[in-house]
Structure formats: C-alpha cells, structure tokens
PDB file of C-alpha atoms in Angstrom:
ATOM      1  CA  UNK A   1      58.156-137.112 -55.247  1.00  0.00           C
ATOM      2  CA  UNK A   2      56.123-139.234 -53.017  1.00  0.00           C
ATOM      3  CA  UNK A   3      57.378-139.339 -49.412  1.00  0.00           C
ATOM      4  CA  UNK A   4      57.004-142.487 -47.262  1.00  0.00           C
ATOM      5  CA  UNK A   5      57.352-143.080 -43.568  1.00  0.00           C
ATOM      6  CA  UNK A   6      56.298-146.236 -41.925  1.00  0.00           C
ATOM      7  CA  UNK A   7      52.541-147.183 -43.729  1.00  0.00           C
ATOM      8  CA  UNK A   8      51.781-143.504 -44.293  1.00  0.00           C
ATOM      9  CA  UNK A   9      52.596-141.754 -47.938  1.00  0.00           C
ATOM     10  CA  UNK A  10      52.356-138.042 -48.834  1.00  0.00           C
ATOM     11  CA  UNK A  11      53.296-136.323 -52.049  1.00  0.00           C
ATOM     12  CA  UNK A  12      55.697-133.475 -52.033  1.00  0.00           C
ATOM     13  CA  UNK A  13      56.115-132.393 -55.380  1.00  0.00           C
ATOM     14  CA  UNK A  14      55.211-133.528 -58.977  1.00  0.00           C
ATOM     15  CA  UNK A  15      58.408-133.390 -61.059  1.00  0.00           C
ATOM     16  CA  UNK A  16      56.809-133.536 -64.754  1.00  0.00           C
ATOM     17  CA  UNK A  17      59.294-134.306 -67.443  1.00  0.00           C
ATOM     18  CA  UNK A  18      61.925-134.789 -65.218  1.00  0.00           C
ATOM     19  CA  UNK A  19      64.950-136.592 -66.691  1.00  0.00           C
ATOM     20  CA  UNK A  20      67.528-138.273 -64.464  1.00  0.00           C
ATOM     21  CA  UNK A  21      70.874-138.149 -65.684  1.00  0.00           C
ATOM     22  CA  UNK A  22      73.059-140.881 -63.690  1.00  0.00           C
ATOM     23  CA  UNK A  23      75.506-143.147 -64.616  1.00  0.00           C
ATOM     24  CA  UNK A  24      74.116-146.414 -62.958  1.00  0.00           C
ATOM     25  CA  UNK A  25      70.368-147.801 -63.022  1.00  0.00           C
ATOM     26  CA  UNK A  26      71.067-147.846 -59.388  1.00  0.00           C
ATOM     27  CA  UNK A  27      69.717-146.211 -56.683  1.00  0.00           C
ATOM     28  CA  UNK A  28      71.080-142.849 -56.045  1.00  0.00           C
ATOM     29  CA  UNK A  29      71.589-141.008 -52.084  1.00  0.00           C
ATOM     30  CA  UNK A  30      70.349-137.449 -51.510  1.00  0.00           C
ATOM     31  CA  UNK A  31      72.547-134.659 -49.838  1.00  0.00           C
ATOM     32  CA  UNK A  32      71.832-134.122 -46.363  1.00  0.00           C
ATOM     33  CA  UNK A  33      72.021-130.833 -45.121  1.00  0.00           C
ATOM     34  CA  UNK A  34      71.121-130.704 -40.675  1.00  0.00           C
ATOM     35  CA  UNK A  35      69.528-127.765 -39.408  1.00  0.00           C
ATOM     36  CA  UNK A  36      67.936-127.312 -35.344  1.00  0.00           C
ATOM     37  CA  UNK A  37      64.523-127.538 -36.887  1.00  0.00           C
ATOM     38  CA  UNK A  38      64.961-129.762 -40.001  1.00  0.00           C
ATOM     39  CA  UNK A  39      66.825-131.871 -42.175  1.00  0.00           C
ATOM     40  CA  UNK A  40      66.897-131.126 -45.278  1.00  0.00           C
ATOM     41  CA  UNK A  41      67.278-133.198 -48.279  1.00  0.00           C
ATOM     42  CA  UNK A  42      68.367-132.033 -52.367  1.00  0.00           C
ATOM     43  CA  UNK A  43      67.555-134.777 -55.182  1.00  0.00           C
ATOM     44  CA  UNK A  44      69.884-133.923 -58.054  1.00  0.00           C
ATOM     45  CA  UNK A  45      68.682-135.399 -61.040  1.00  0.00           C
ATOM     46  CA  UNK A  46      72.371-135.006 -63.242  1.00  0.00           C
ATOM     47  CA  UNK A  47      75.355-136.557 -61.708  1.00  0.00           C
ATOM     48  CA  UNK A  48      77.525-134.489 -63.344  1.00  0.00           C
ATOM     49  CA  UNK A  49      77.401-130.638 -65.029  1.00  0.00           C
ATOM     50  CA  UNK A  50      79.181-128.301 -66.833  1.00  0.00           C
ATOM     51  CA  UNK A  51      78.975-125.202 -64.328  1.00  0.00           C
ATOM     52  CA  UNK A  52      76.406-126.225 -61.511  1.00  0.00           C
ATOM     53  CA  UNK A  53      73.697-128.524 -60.091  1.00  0.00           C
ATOM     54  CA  UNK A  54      70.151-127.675 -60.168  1.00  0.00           C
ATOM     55  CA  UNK A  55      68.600-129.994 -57.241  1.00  0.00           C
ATOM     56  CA  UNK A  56      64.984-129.875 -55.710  1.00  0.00           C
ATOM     57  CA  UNK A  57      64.802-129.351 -51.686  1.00  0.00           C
ATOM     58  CA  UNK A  58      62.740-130.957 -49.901  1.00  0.00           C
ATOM     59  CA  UNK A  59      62.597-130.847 -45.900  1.00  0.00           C
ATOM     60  CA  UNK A  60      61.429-132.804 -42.709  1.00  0.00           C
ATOM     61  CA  UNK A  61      60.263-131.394 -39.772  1.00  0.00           C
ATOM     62  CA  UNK A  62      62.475-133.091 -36.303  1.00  0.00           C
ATOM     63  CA  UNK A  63      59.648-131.632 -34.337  1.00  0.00           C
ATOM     64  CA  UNK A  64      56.520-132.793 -36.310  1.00  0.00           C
ATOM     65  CA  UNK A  65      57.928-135.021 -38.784  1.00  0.00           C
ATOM     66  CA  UNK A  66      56.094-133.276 -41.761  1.00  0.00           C
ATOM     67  CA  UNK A  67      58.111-133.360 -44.899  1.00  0.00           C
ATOM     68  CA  UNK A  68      57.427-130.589 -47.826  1.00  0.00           C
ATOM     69  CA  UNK A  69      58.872-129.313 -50.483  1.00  0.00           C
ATOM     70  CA  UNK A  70      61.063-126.252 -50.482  1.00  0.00           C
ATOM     71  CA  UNK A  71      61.827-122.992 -52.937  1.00  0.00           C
ATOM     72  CA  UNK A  72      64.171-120.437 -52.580  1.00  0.00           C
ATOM     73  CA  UNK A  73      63.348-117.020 -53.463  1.00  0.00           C
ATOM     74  CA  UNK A  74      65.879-113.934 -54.675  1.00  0.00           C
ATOM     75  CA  UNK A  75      64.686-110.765 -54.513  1.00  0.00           C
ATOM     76  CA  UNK A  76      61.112-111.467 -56.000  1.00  0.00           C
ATOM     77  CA  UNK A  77      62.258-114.282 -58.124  1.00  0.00           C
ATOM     78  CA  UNK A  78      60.706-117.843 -56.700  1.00  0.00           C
ATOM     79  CA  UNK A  79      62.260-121.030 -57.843  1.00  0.00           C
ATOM     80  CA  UNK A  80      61.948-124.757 -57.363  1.00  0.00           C
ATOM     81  CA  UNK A  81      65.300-125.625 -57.819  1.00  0.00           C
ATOM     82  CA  UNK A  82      69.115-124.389 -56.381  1.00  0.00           C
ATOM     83  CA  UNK A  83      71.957-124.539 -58.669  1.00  0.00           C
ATOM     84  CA  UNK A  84      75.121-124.959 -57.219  1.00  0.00           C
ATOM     85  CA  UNK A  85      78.808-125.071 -58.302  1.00  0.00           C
ATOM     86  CA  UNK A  86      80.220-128.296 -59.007  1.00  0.00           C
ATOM     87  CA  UNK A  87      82.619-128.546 -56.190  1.00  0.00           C
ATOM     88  CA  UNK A  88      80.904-126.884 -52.734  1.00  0.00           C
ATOM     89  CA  UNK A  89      77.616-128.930 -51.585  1.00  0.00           C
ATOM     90  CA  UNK A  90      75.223-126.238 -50.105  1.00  0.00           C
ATOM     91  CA  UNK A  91      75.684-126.098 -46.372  1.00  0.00           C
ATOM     92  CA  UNK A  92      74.361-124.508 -42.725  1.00  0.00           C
ATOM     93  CA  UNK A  93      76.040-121.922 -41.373  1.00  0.00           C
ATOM     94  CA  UNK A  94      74.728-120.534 -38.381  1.00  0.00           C
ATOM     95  CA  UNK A  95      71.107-121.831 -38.790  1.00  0.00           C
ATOM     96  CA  UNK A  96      71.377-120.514 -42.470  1.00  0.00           C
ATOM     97  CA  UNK A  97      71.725-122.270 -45.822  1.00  0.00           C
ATOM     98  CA  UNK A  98      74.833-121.223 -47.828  1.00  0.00           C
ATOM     99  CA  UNK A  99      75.450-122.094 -51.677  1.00  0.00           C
ATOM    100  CA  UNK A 100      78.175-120.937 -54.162  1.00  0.00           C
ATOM    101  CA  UNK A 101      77.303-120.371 -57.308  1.00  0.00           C
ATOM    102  CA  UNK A 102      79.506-120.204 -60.427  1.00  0.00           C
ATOM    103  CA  UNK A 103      78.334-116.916 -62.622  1.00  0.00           C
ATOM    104  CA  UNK A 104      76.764-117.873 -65.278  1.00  0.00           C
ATOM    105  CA  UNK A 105      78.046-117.635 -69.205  1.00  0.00           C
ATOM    106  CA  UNK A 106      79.815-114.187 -69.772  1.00  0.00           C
ATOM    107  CA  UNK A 107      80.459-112.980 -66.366  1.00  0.00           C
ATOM    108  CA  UNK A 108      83.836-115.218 -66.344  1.00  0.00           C
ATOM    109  CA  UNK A 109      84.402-118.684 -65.642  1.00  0.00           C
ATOM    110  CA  UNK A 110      86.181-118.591 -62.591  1.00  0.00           C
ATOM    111  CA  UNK A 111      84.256-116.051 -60.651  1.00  0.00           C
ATOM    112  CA  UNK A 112      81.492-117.501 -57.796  1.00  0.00           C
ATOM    113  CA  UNK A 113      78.679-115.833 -55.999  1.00  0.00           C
ATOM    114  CA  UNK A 114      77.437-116.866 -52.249  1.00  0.00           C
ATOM    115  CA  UNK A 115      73.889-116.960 -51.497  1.00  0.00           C
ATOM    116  CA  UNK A 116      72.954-116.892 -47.592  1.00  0.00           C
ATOM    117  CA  UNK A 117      68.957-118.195 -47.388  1.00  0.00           C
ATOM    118  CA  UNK A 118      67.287-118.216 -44.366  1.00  0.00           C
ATOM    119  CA  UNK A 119      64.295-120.162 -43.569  1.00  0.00           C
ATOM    120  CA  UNK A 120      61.025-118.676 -44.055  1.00  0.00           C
ATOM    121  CA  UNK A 121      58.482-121.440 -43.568  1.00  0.00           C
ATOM    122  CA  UNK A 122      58.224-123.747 -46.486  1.00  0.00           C
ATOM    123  CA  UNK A 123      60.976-121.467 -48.075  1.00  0.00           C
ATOM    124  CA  UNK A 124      64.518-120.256 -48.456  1.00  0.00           C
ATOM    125  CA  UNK A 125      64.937-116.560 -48.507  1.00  0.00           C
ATOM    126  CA  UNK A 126      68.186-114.308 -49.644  1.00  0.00           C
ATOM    127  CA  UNK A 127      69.469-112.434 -47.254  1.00  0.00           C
TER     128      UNK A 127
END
C-alpha cells in the first residue's frame, strides 16, 4: 500500500498475497471513517462475504498529514485487519471507533458483538 500525496510517496503496508475479490476490474472507493485528529480509511479486498469483512486501516493525520497504517488490538491479541458484519460499516462515536461483529461459526448466526477501540497512537485499542 503505497500512499501518494502531491510528488511525495510513502509506503504504509506490504500486503503479500493479497487477493482482491471485486466484481469489476474497476477501481474500487475506501470507507471513510472522520475523527478530530484523523481520517481514517479501510481497503476491503472482498466485495462481498459470508459473515463479515476483514479490511486493513490505514489513517492520515489532519494536523501533520502523515498517513500509517493501523492495528487493532483485543486484550493482547494484535491484528492487521477488522472484520466486520456485513451490514454496519465501522463508525465514530464519541471520538471512538465502533464495529459489530457477527459471532463467529457455533456461537449462533444471528447473535453480534460491539467492539469500542480507542486510539492509541498508530493503534486501535478495546475498551
């Protein structure tokens, strides 16, 4: 994930063995999610999905203008990636990033789980 703004380039993130699952060649939009401090930006590879969306994060500084990528840890558990349920986009709540989740195999099919992150840096945190 190269990021590009006016002549200068930086990369964020290699994504090795990353497979984009879209139903067009064409060019697809990241979600937008606004924050005081940042904007924040997921690239979600599948277009569509059985129970959720695994997307990348990546954010840019309003202040600074640095872009980086993001992770989002659970308890001690550090990932690259945020799955959400098929029907609720991740959104800010009160300066903090909320995501429903959709249990996964076993625990039932209709029952969700909210996540509240806050920012921590380069990072997402559970509350």
């Amino acid at each position: 994930m190269i990021y590009k703004h006016n002549e200068d380039k930086k990369e964020l993130k290699e994504l090795q063995d990353l497979v984009f699952i879209q139903p067009s060649d064409q060019p697809i939009s990241f979600e937008k999610i606004s924050f005081e401090a940042m904007d924040v930006f997921l690239l979600t590879p599948e277009y569509t999905a059985s129970r959720g969306y695994n997307s990348y994060a990546f954010g840019i500084d309003k202040k600074s203008g640095e872009a980086f990528a993001i992770t989002f840890k659970n308890a001690e558990k550090v990932q690259d990636t945020i799955n959400y349920e098929k029907v609720s986009t991740p959104v800010n709540k009160s300066e903090k990033l909320v995501v429903t989740t959709k249990n996964t195999e076993g625990q039932g099919d209709t029952l969700t789980t909210e996540y509240t992150f806050n920012k921590d840096s380069k990072q997402f945190v559970t509350e």
